[in-house]
mmCIF file of N, CA and C in Angstrom:
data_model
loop_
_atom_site.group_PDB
_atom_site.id
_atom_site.type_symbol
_atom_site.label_atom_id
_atom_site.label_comp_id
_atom_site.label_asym_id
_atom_site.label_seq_id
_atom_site.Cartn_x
_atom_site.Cartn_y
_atom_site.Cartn_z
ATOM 1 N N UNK A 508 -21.956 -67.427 -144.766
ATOM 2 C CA UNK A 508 -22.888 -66.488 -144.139
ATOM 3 C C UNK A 508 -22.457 -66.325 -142.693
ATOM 4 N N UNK A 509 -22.561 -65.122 -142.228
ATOM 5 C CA UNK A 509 -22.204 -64.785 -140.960
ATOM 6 C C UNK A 509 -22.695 -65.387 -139.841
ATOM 7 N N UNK A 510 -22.203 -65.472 -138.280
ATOM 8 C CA UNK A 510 -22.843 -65.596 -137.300
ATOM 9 C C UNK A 510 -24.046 -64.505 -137.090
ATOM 10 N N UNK A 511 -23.950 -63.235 -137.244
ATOM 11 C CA UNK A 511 -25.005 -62.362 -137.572
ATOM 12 C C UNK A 511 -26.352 -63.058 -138.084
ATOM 13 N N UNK A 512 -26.057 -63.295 -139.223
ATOM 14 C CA UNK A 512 -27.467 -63.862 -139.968
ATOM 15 C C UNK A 512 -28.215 -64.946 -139.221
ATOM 16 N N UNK A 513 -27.533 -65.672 -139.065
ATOM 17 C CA UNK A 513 -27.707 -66.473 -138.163
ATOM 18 C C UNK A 513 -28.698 -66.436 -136.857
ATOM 19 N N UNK A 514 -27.965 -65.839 -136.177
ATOM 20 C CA UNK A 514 -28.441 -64.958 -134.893
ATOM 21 C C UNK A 514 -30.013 -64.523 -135.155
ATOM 22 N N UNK A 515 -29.708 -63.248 -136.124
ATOM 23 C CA UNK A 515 -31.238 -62.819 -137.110
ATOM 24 C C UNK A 515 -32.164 -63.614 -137.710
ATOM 25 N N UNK A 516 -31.916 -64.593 -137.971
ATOM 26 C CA UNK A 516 -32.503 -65.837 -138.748
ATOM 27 C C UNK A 516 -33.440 -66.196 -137.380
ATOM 28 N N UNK A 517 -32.858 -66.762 -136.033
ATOM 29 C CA UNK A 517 -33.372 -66.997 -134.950
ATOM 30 C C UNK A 517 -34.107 -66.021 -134.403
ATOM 31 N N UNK A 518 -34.029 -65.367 -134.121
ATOM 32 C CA UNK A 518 -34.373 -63.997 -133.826
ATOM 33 C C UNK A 518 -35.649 -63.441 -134.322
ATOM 34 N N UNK A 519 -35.708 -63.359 -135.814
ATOM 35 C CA UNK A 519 -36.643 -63.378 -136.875
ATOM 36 C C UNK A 519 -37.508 -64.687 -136.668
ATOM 37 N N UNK A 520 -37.390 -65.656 -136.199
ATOM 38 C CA UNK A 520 -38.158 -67.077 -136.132
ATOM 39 C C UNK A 520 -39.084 -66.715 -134.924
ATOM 40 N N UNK A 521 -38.046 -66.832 -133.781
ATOM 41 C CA UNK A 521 -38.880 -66.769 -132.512
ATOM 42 C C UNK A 521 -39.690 -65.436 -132.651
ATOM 43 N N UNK A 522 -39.684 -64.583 -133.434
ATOM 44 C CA UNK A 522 -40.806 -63.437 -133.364
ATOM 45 C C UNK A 522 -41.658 -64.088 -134.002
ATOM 46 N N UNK A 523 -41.866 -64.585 -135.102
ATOM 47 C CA UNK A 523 -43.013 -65.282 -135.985
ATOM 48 C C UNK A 523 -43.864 -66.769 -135.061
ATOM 49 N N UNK A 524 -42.837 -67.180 -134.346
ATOM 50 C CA UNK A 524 -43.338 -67.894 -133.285
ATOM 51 C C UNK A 524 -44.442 -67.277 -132.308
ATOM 52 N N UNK A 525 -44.094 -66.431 -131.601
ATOM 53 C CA UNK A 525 -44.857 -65.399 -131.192
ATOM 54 C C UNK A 525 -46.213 -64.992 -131.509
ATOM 55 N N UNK A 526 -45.868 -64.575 -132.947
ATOM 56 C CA UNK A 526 -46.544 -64.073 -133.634
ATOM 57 C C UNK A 526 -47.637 -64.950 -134.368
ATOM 58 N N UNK A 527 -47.603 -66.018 -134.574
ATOM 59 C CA UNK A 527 -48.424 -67.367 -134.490
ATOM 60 C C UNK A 527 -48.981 -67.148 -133.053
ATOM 61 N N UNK A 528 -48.146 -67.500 -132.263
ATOM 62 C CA UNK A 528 -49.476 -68.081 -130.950
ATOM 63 C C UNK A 528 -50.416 -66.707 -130.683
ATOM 64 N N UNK A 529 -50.248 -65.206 -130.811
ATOM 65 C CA UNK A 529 -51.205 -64.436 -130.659
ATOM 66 C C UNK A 529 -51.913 -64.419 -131.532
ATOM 67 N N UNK A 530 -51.930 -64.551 -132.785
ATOM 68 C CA UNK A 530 -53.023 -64.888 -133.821
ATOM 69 C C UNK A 530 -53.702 -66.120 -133.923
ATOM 70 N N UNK A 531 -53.173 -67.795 -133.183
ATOM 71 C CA UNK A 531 -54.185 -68.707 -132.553
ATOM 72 C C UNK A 531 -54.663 -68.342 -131.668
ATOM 73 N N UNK A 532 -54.297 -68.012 -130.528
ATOM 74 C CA UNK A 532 -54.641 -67.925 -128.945
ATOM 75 C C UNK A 532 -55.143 -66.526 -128.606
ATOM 76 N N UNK A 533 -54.715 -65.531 -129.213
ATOM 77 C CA UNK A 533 -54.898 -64.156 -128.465
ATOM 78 C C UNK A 533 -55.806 -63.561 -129.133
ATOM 79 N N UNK A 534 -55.912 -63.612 -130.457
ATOM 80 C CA UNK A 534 -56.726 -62.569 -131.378
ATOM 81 C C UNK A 534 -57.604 -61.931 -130.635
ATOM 82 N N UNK A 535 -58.512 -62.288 -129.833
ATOM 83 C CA UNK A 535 -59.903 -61.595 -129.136
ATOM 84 C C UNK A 535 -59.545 -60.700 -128.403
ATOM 85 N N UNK A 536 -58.084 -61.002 -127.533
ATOM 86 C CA UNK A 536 -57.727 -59.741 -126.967
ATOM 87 C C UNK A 536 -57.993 -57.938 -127.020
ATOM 88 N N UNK A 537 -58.660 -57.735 -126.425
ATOM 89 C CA UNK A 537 -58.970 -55.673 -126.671
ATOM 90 C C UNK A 537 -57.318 -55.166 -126.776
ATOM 91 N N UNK A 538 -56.602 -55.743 -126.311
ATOM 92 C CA UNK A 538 -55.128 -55.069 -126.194
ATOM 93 C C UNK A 538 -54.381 -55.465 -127.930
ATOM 94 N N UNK A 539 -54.977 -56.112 -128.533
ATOM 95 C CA UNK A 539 -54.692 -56.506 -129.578
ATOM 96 C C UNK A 539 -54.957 -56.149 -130.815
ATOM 97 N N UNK A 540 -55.576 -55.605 -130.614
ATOM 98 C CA UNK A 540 -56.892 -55.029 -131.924
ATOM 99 C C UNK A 540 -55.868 -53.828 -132.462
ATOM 100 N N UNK A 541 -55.012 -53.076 -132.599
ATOM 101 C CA UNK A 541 -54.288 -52.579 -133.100
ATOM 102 C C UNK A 541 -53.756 -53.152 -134.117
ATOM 103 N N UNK A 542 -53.140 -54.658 -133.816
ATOM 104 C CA UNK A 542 -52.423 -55.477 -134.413
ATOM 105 C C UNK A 542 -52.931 -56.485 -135.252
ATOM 106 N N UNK A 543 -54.275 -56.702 -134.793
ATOM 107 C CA UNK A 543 -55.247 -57.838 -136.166
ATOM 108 C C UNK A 543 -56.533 -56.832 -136.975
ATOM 109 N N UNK A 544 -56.874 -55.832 -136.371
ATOM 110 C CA UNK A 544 -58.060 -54.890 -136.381
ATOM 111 C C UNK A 544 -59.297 -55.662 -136.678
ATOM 112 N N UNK A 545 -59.531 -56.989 -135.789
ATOM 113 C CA UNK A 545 -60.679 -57.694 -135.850
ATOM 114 C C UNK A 545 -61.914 -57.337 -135.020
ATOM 115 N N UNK A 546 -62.937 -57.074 -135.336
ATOM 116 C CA UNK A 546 -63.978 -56.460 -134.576
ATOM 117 C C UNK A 546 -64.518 -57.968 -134.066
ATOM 118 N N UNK A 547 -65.031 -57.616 -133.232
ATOM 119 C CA UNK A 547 -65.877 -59.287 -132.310
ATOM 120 C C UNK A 547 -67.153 -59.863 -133.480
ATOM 121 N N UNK A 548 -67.629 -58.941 -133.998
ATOM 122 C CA UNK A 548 -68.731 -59.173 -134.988
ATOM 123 C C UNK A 548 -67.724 -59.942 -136.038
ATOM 124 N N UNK A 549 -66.574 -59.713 -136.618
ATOM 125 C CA UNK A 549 -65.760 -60.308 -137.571
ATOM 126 C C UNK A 549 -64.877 -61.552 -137.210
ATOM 127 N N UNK A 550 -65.117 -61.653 -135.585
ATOM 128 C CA UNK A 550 -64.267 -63.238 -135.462
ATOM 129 C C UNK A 550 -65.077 -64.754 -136.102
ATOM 130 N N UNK A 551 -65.638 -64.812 -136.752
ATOM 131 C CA UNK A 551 -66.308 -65.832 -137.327
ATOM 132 C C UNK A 551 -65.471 -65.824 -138.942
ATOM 133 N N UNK A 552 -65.510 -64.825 -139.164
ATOM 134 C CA UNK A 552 -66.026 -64.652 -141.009
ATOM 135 C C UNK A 552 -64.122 -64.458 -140.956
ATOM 136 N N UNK A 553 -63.135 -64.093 -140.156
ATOM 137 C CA UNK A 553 -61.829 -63.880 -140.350
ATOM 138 C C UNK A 553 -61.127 -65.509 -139.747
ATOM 139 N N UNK A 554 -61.895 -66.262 -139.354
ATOM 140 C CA UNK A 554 -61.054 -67.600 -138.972
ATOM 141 C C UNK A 554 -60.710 -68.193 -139.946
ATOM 142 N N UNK A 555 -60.772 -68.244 -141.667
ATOM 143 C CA UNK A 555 -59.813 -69.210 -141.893
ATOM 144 C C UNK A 555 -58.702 -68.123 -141.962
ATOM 145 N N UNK A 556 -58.874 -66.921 -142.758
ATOM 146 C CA UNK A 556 -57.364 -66.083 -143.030
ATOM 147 C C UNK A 556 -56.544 -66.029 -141.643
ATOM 148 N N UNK A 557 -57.416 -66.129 -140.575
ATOM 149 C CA UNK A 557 -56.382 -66.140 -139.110
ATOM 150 C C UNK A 557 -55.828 -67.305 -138.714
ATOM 151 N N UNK A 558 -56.043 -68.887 -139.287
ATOM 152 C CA UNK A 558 -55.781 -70.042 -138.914
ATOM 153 C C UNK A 558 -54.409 -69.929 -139.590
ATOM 154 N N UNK A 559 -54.858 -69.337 -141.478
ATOM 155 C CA UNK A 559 -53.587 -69.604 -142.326
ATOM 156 C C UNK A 559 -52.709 -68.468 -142.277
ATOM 157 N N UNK A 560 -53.144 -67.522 -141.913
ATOM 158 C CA UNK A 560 -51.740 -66.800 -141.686
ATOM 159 C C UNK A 560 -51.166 -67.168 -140.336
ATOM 160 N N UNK A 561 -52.212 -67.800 -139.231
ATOM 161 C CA UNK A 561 -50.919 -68.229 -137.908
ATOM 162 C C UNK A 561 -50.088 -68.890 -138.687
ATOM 163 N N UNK A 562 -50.197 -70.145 -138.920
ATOM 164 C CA UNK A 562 -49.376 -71.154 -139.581
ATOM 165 C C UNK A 562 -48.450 -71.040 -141.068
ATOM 166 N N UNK A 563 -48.753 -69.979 -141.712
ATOM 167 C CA UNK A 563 -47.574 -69.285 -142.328
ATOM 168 C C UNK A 563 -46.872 -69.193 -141.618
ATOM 169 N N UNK A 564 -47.051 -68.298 -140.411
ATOM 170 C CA UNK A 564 -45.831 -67.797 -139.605
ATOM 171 C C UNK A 564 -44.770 -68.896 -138.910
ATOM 172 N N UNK A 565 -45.479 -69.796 -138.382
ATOM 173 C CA UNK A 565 -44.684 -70.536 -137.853
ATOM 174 C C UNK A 565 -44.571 -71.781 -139.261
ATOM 175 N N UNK A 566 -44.712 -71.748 -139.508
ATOM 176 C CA UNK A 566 -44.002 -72.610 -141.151
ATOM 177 C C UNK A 566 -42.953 -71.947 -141.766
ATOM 178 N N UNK A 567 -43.041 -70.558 -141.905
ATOM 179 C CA UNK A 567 -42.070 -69.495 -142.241
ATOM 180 C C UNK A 567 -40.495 -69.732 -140.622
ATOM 181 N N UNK A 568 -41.044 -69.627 -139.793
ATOM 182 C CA UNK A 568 -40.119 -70.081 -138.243
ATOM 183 C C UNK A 568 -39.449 -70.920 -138.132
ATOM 184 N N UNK A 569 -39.805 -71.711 -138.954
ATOM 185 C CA UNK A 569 -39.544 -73.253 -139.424
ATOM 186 C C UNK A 569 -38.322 -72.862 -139.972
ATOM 187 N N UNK A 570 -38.550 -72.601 -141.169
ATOM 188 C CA UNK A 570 -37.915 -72.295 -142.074
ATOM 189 C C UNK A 570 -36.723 -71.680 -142.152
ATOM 190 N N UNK A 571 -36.402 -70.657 -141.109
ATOM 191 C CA UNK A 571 -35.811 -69.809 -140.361
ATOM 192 C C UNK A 571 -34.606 -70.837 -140.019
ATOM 193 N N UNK A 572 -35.419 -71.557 -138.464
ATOM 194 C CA UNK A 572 -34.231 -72.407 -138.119
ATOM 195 C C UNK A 572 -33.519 -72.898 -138.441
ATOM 196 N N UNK A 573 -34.545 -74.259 -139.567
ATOM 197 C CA UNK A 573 -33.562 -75.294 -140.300
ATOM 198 C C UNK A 573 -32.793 -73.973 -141.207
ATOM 199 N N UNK A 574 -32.905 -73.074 -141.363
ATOM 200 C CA UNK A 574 -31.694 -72.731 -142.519
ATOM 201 C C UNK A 574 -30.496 -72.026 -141.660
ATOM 202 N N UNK A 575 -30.898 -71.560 -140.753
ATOM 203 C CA UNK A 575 -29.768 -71.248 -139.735
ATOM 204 C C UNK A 575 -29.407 -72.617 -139.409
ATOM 205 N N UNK A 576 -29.664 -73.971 -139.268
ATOM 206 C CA UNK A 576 -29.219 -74.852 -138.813
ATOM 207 C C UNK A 576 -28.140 -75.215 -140.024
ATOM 208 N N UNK A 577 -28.729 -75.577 -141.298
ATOM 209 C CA UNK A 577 -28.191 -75.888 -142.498
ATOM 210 C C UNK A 577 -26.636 -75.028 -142.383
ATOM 211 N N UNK A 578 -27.052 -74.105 -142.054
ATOM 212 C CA UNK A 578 -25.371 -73.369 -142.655
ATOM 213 C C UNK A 578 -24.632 -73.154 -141.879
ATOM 214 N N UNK A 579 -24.608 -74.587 -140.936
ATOM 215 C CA UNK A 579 -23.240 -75.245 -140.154
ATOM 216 C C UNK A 579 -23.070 -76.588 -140.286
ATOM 217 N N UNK A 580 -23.959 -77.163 -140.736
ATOM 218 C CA UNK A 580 -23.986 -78.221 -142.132
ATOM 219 C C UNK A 580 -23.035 -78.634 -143.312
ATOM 220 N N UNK A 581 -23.174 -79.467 -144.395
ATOM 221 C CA UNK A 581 -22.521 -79.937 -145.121
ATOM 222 C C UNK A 581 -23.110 -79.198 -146.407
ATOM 223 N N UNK A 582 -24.812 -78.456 -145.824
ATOM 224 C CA UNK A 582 -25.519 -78.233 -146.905
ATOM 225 C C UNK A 582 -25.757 -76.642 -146.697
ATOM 226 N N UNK A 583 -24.625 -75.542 -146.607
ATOM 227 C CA UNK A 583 -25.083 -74.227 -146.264
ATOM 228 C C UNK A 583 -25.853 -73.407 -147.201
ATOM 229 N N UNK A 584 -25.265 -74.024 -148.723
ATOM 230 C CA UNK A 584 -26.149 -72.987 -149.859
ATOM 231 C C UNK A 584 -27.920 -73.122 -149.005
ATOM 232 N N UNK A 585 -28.269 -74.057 -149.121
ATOM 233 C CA UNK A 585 -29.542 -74.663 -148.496
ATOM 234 C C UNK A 585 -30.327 -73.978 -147.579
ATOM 235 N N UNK A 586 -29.233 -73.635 -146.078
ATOM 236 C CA UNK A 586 -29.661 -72.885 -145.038
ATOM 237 C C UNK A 586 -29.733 -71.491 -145.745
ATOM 238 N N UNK A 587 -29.097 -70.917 -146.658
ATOM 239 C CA UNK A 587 -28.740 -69.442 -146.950
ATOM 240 C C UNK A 587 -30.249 -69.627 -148.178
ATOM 241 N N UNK A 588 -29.849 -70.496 -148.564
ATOM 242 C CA UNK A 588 -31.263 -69.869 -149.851
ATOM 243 C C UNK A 588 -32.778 -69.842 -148.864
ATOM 244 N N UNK A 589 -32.994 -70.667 -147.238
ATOM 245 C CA UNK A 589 -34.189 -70.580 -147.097
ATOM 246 C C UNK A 589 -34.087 -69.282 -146.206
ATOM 247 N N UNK A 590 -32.849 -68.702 -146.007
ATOM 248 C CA UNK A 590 -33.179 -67.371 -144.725
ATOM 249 C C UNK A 590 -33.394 -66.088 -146.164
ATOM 250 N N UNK A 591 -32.615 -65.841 -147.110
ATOM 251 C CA UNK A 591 -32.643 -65.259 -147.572
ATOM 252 C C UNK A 591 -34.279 -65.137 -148.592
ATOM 253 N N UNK A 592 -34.297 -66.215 -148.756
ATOM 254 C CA UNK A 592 -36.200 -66.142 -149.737
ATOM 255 C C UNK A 592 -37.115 -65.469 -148.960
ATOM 256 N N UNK A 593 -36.653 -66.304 -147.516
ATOM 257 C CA UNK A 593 -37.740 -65.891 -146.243
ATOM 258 C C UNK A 593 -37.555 -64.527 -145.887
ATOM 259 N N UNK A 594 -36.215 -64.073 -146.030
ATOM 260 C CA UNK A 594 -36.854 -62.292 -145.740
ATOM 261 C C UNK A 594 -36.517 -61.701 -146.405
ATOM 262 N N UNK A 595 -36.804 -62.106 -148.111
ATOM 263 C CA UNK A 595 -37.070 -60.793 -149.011
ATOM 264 C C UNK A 595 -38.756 -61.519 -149.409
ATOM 265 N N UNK A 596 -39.362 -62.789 -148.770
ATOM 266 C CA UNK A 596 -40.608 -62.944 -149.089
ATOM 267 C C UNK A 596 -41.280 -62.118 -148.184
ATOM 268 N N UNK A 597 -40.884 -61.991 -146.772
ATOM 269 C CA UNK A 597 -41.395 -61.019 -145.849
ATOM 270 C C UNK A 597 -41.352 -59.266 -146.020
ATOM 271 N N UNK A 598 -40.487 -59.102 -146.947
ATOM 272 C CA UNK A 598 -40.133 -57.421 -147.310
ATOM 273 C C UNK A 598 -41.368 -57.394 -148.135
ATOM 274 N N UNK A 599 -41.491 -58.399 -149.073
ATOM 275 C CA UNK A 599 -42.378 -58.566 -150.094
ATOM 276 C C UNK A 599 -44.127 -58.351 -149.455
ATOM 277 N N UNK A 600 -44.071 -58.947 -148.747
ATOM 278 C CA UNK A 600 -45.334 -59.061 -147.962
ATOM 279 C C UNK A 600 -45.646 -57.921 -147.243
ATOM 280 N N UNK A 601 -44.755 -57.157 -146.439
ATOM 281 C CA UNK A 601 -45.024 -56.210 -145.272
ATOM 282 C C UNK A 601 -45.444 -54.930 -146.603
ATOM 283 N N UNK A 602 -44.870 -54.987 -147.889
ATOM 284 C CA UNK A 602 -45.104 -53.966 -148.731
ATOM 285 C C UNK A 602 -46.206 -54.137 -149.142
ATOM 286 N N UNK A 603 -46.993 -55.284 -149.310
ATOM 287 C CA UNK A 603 -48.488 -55.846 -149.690
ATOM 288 C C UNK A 603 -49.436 -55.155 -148.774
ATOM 289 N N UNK A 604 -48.905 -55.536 -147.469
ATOM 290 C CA UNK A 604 -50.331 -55.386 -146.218
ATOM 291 C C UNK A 604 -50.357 -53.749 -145.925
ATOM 292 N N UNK A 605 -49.025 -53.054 -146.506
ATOM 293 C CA UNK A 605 -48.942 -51.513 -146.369
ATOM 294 C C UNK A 605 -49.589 -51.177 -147.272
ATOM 295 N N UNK A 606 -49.996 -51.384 -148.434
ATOM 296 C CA UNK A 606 -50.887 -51.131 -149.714
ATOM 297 C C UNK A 606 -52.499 -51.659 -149.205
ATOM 298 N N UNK A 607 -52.291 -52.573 -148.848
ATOM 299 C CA UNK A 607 -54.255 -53.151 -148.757
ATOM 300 C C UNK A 607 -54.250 -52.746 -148.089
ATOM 301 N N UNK A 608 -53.399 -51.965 -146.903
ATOM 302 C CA UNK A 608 -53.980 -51.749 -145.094
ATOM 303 C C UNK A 608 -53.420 -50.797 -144.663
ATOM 304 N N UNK A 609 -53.233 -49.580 -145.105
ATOM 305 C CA UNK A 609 -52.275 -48.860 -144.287
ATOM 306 C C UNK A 609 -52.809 -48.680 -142.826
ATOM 307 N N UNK A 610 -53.642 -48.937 -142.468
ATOM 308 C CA UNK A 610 -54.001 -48.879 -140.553
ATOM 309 C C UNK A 610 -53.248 -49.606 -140.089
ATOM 310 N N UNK A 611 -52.404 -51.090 -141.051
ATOM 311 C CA UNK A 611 -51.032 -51.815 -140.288
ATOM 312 C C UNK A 611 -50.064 -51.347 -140.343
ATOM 313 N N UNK A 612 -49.764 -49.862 -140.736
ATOM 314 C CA UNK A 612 -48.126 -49.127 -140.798
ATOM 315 C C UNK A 612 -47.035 -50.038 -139.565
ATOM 316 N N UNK A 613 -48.011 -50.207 -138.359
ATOM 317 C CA UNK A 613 -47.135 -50.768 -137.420
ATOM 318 C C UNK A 613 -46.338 -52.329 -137.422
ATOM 319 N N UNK A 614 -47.354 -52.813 -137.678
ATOM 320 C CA UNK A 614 -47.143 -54.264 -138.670
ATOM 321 C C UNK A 614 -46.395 -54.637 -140.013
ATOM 322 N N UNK A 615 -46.550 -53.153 -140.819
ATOM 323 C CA UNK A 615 -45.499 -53.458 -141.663
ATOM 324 C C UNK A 615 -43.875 -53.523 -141.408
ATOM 325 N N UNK A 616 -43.939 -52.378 -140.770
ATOM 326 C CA UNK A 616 -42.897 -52.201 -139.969
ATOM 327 C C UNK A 616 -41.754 -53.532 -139.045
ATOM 328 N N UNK A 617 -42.960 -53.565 -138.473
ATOM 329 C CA UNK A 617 -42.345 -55.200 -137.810
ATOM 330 C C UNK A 617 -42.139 -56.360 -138.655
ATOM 331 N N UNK A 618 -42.626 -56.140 -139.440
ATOM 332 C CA UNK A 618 -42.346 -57.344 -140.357
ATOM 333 C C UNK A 618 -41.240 -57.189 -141.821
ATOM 334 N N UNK A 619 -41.005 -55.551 -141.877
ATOM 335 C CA UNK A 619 -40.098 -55.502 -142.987
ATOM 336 C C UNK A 619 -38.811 -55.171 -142.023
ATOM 337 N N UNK A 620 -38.749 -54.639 -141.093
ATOM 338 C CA UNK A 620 -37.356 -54.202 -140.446
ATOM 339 C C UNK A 620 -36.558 -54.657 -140.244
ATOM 340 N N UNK A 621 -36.698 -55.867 -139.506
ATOM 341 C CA UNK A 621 -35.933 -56.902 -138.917
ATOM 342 C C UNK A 621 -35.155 -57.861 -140.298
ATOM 343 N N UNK A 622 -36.359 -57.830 -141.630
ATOM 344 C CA UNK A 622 -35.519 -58.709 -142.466
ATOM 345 C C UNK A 622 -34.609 -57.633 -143.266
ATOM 346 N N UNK A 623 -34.808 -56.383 -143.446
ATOM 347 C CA UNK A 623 -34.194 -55.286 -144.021
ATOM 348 C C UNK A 623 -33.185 -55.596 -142.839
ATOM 349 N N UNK A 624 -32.704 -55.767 -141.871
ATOM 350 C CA UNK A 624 -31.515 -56.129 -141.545
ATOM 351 C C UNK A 624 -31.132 -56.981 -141.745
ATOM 352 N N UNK A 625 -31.772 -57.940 -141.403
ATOM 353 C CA UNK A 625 -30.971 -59.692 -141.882
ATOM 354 C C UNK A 625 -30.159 -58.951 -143.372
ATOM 355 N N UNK A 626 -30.871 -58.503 -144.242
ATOM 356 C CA UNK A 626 -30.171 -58.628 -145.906
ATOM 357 C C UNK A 626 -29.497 -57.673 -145.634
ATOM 358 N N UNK A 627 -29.190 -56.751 -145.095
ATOM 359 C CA UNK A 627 -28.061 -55.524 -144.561
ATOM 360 C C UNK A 627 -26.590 -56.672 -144.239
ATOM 361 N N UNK A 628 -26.780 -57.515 -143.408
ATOM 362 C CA UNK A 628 -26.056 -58.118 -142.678
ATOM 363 C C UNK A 628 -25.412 -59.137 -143.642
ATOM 364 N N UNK A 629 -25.958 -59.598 -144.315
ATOM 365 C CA UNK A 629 -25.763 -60.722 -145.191
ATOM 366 C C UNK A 629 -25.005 -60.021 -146.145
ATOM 367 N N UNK A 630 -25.551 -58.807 -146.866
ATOM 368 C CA UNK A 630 -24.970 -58.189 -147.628
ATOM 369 C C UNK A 630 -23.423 -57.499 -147.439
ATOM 370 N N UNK A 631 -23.191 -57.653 -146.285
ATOM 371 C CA UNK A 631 -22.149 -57.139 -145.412
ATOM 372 C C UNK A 631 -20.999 -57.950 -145.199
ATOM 373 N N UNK A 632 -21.965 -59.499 -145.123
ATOM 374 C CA UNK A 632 -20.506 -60.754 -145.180
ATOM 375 C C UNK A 632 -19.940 -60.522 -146.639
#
């Protein structure tokens, strides 16, 4: 697998990193509400789906690394099977939340693009 993927693998992590701490820490934000569409009346009744999807994300980030780490390793199939699950599970997903939600077009977006490149790239080595 390429230095590319690689790169993307990281890249793709530290956004989900991100993307965890504004869904622990930020959600209430008015500048945000585009991106969770949580009304203040709904921050009670949306805390567990907002606890477990932060921590998807950064479990998914996780996941990211060690497999970019793995595939300079002894064990690369390893690193390549967890970048590759991880962003055709994320293509998988951004096509879910575009069906239950199209008010997240923007969100899908961000979340299918970046791995629609990773597998561009991969597909390319």
């Amino acid at each position: 697998m390429s230095t590319t993927v690689q790169v993307l693998a990281v890249i793709i992590g530290a956004i989900l990193v991100v993307v965890w701490a504004l869904e622990i820490f930020f959600y209430r934000h008015p500048r945000l509400y585009f991106m969770f569409l949580i009304k203040p009346a709904d921050y009670q009744a949306v805390r567990l789906w907002r606890i477990s999807i932060a921590y998807y994300n950064l479990t998914t980030a996780v996941a990211l690394f060690l497999g970019a780490y793995l595939l300079e390793t002894t064990h690369p199939d390893a690193g390549q099977a967890l970048i590759l699950f991880t962003a055709c599970q994320h293509i998988f997903l951004s096509i879910v939340m575009l069906i239950t939600q199209p008010k997240l077009w923007l969100n899908t977006l961000m979340e299918a693009v970046p791995n629609v490149i990773l597998l561009i790239a991969y597909a390319a080595t």
